[in-house]
Structures are given as C-alpha cells and as structure tokens.
XYZ file of N, CA and C in Angstrom:
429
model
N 19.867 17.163 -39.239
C 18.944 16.742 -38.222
C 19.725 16.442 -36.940
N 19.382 17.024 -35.794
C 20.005 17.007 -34.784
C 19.397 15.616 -33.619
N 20.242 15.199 -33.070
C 19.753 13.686 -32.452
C 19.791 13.724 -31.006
N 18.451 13.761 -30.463
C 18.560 14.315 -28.493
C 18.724 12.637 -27.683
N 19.105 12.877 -26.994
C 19.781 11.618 -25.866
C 17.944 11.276 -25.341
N 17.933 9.801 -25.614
C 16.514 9.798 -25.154
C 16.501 9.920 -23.162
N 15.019 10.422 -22.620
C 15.174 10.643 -21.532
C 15.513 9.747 -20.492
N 15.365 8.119 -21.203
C 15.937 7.028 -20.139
C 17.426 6.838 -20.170
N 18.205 7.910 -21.302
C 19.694 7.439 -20.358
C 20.367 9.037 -20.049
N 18.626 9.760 -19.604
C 19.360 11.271 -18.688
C 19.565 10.507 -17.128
N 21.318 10.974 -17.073
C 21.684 10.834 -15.968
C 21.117 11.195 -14.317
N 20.145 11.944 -14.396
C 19.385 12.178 -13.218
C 18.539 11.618 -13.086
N 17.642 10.646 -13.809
C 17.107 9.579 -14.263
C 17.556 8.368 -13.835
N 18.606 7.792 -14.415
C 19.254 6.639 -13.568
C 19.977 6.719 -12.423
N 20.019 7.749 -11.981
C 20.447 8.178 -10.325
C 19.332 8.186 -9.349
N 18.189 8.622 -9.792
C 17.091 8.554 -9.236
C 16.737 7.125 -9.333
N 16.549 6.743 -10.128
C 16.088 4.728 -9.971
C 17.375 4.062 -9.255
N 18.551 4.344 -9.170
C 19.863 3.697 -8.485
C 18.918 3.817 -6.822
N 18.581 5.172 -6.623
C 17.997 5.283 -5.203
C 17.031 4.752 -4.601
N 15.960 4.654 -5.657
C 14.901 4.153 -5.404
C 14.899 2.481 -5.317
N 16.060 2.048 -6.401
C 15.956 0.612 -6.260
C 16.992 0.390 -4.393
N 18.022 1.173 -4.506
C 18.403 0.651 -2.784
C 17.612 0.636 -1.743
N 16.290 1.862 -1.826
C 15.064 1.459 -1.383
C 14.474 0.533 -1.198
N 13.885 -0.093 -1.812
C 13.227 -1.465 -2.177
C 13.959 -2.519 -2.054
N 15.329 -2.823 -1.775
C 16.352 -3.561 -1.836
C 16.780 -3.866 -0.200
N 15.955 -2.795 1.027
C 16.611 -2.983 2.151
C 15.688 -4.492 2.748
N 16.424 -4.964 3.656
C 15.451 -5.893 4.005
C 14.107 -5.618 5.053
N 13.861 -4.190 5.561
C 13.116 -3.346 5.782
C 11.641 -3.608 5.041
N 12.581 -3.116 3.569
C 11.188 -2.414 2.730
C 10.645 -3.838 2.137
N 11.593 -5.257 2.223
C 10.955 -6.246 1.545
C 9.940 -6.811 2.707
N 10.357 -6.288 4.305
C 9.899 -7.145 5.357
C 8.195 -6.198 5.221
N 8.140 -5.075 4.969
C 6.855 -4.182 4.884
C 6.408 -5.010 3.307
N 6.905 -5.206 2.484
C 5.832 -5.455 1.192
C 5.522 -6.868 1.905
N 5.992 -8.020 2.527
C 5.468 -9.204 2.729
C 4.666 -8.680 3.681
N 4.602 -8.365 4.820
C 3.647 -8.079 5.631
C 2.162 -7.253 5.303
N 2.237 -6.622 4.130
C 1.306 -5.534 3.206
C 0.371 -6.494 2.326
N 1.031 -7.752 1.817
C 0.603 -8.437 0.813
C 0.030 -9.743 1.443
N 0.369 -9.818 3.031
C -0.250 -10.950 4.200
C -1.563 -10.266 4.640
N -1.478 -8.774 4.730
C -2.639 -7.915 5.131
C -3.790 -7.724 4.500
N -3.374 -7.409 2.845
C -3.942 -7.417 2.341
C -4.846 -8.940 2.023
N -4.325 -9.772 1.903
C -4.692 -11.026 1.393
C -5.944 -11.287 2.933
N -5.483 -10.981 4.086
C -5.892 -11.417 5.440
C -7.392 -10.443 4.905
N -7.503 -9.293 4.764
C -8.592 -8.368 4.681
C -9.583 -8.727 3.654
N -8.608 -9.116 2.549
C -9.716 -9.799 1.217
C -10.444 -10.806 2.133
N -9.781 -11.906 2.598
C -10.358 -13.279 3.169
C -11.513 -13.023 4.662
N -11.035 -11.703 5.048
C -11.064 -11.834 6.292
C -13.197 -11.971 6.764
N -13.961 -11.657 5.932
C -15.331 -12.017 5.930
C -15.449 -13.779 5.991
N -14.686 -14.203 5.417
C -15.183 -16.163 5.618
C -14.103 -16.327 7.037
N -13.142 -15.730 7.285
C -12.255 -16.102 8.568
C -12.492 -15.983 9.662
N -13.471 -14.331 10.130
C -13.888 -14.313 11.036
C -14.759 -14.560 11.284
N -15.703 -14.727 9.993
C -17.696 -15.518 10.116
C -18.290 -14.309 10.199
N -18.102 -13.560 9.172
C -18.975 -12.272 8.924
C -19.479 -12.249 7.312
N -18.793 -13.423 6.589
C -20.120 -13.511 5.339
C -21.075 -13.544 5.189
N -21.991 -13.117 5.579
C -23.554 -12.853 5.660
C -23.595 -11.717 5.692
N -22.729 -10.320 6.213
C -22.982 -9.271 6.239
C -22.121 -8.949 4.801
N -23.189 -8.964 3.503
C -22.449 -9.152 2.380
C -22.129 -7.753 1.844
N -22.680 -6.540 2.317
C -22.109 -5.256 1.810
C -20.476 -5.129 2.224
N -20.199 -5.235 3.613
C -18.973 -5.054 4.220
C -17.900 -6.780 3.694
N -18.530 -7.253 3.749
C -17.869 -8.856 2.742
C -17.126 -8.266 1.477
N -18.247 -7.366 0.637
C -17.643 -7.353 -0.550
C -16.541 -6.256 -0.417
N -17.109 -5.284 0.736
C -15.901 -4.026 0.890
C -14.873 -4.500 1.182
N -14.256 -5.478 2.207
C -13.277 -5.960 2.661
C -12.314 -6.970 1.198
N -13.284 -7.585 0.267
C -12.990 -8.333 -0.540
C -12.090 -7.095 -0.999
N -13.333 -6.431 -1.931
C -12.345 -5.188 -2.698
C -11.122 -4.692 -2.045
N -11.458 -3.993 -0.785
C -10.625 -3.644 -0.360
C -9.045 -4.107 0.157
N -9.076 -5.133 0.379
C -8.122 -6.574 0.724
C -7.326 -6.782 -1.026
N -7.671 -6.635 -1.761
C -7.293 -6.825 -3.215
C -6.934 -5.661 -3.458
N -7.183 -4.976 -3.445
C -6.640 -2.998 -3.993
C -5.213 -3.096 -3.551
N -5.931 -3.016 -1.947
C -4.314 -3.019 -0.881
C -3.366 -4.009 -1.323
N -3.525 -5.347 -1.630
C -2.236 -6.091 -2.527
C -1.620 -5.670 -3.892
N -2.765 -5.329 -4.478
C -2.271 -4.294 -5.778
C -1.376 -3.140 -5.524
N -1.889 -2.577 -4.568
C -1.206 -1.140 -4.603
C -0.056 -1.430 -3.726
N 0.346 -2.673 -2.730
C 1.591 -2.574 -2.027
C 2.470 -3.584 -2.916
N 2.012 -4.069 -3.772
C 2.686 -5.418 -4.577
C 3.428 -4.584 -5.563
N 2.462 -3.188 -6.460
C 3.332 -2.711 -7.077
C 4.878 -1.913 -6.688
N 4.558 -1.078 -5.085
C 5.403 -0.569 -4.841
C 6.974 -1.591 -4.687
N 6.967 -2.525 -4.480
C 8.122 -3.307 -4.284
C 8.821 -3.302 -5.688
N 8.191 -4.100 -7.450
C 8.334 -4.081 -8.669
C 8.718 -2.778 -8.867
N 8.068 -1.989 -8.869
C 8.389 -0.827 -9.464
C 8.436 0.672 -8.484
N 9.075 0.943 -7.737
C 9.318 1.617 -6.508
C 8.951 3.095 -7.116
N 9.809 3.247 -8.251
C 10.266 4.717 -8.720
C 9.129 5.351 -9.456
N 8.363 4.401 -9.782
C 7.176 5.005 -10.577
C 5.909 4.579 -9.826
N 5.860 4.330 -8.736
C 4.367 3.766 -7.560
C 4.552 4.102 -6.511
N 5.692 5.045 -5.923
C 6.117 5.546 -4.705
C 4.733 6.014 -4.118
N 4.004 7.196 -4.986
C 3.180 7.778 -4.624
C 1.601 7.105 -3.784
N 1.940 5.754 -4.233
C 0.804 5.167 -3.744
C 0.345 4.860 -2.515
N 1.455 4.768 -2.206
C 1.871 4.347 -0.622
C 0.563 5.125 0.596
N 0.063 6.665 -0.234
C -0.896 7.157 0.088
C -2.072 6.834 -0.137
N -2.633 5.916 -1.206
C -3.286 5.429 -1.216
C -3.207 3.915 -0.226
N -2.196 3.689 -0.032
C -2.527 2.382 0.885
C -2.881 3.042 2.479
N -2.318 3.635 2.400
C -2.801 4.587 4.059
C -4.596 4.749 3.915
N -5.065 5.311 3.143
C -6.512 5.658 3.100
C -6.940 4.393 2.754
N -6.705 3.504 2.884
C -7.071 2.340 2.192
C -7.492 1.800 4.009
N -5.983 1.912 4.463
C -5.960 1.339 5.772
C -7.018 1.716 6.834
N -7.031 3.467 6.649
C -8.123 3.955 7.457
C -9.782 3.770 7.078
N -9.556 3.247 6.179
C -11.117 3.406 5.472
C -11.737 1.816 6.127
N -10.565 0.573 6.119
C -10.851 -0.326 6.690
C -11.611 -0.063 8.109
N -10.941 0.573 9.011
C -10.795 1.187 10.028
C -12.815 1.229 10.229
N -12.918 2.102 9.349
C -14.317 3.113 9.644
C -15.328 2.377 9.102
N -15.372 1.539 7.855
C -16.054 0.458 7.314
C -17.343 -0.210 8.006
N -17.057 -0.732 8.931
C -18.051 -1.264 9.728
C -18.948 -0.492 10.464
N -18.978 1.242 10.546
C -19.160 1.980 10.993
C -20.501 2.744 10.156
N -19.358 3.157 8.881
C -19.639 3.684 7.819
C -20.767 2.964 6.807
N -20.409 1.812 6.565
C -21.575 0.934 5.745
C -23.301 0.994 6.278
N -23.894 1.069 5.471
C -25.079 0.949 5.303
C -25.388 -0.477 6.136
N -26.800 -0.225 7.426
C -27.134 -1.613 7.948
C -26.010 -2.039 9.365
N -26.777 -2.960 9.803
C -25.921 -2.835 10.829
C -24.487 -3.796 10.938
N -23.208 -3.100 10.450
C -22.281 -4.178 10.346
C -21.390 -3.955 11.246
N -21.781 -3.386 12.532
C -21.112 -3.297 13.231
C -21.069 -4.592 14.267
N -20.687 -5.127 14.201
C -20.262 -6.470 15.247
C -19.341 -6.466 15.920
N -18.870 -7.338 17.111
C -17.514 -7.758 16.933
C -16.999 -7.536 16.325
N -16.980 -8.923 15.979
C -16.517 -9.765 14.770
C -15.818 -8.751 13.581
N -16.907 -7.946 13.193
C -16.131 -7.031 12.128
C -15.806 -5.363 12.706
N -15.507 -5.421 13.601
C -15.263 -3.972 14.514
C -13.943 -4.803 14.539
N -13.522 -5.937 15.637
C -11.999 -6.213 15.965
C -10.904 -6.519 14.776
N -12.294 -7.292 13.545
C -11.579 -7.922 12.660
C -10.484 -6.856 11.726
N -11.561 -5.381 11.466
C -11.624 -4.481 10.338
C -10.599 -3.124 11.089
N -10.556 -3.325 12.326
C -9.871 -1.860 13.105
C -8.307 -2.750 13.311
N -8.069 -4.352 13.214
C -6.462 -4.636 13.620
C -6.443 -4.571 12.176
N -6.941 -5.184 11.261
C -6.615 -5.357 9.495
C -6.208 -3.954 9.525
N -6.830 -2.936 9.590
C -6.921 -1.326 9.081
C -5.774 -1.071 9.630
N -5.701 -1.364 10.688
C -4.585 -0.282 11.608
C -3.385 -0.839 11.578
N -3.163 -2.186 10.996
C -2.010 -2.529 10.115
C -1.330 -2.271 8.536
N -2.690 -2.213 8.285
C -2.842 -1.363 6.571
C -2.255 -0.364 6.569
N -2.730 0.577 7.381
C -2.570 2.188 7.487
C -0.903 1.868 7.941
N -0.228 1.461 8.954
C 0.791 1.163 9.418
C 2.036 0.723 8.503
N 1.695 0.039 7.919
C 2.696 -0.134 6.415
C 2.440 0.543 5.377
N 1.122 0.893 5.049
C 1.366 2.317 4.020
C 2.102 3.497 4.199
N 1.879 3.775 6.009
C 2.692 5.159 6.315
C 4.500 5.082 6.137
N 4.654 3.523 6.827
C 6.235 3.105 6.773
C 6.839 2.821 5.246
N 5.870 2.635 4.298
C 6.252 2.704 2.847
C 6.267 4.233 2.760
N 5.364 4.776 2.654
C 5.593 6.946 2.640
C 6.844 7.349 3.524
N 7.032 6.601 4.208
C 7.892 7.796 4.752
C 9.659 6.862 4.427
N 9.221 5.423 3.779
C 10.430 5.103 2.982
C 10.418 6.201 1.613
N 9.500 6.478 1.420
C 9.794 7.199 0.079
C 10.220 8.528 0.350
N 9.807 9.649 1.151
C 10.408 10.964 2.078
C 11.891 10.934 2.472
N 12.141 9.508 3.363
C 13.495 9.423 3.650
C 14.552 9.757 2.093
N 14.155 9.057 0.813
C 14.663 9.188 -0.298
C 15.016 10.139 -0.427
N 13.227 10.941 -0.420
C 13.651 12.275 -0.787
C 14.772 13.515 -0.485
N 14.563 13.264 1.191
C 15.291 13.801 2.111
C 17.177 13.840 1.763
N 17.322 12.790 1.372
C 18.754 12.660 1.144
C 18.968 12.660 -0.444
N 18.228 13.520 -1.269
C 18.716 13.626 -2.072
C 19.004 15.081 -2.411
N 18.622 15.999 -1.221
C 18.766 17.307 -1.232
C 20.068 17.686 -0.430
C-alpha cells in the first residue's frame, strides 16, 4: 500500500498561505479590516443613528446589510487564503448600499437615507475594492 503526502503539507500550499498570511499581516490590510468592520457595524446601526427607523423595509436592508458586510470583511482578515474571493462580494455589497434607497419599494428616499446610505456604500465599496486588489497584488507577484 502506497502512502500520498496529505495535501496540507504540499509545498505550494504552504507557500501560498506564507503569502497570503504577509497579506493580512501588513498594517494596511489590518487598517482596511478595522475600518470595514466600523462600516459595517455603522450601516447595521445606521437606521436608529440617522432617524430613519420608521422606514422599516430599508431599516431592515441596512440591518442585513451592515451584518453581511462585517461577516464577509471579518472573515477576510482570519482566514485570508480561503475568503480572498469575497472581497467581491463586499464591493456589491457596498454598491447595493449605494442604490438602496433608490431601489426599495415606497418612498425611502430621504435625506437622511440618500446621505446616510451613498457615504456608508461608498466606503463599503472602497474597502472591498482595496481588499481585491490586496488580493491581485498577491497574485501579481507570484507569477
């Protein structure tokens, strides 16, 4: 019976996580996950902060949405090498904030949730792209 090297100690494997963890390790990529996980948290909250709880469709979108975005930028920091990809999802996350107040059913276009939902978004989108294109740069130098 012949005995194969399991795939977590193939050497292109732990060269690839060596990279990915110096990634996640710059004070860059920790200064984007705190700012991602302030954004996110700001977007969950941001219906009782700016006084738009009453408009409870876009309340609950922002809730959800404000919570996804901490999920999905919280993982990339923990686990870089296997959540890189998400980083695209935090971008559409960001733009969707963006259009939200637009997009929703009823009229939730206000102020209030036009200024609140287009700086939240367009910071969202802004650290999702600077997480993607931390993960590209990777790529880039490993060719």
């Amino acid at each position: 019976m012949t005995t194969h090297p399991s795939i977590e100690q193939h050497p292109d494997l732990a060269e690839m996580r060596t990279r990915f963890e110096r990634v996640t390790s710059t004070p860059r990529a920790q200064a984007v996950e705190a700012l991602a996980l302030i954004t996110g948290l700001y977007l969950a909250a941001s219906p009782w902060i700016a006084g738009f709880s009453g408009l409870t469709p876009l309340a609950i979108n922002n809730l959800i949405a404000g919570l996804a975005f901490c999920l999905c930028m919280s993982g990339l920091g923990s686990a870089y090498e296997r959540t890189h990809a998400m980083a695209w999802t935090a971008v559409a996350l960001g733009a969707w904030t963006i259009i939200a107040p637009w997009v929703i059913a009823g009229e939730m276009d206000t102020t209030r949730t036009v200024v609140s939902n287009v700086i939240a978004g367009g910071v969202a989108l802004c650290l999702g792209l600077a997480m993607a294109a931390m993960a590209g740069r990777n790529r880039e130098s490993r060719v």
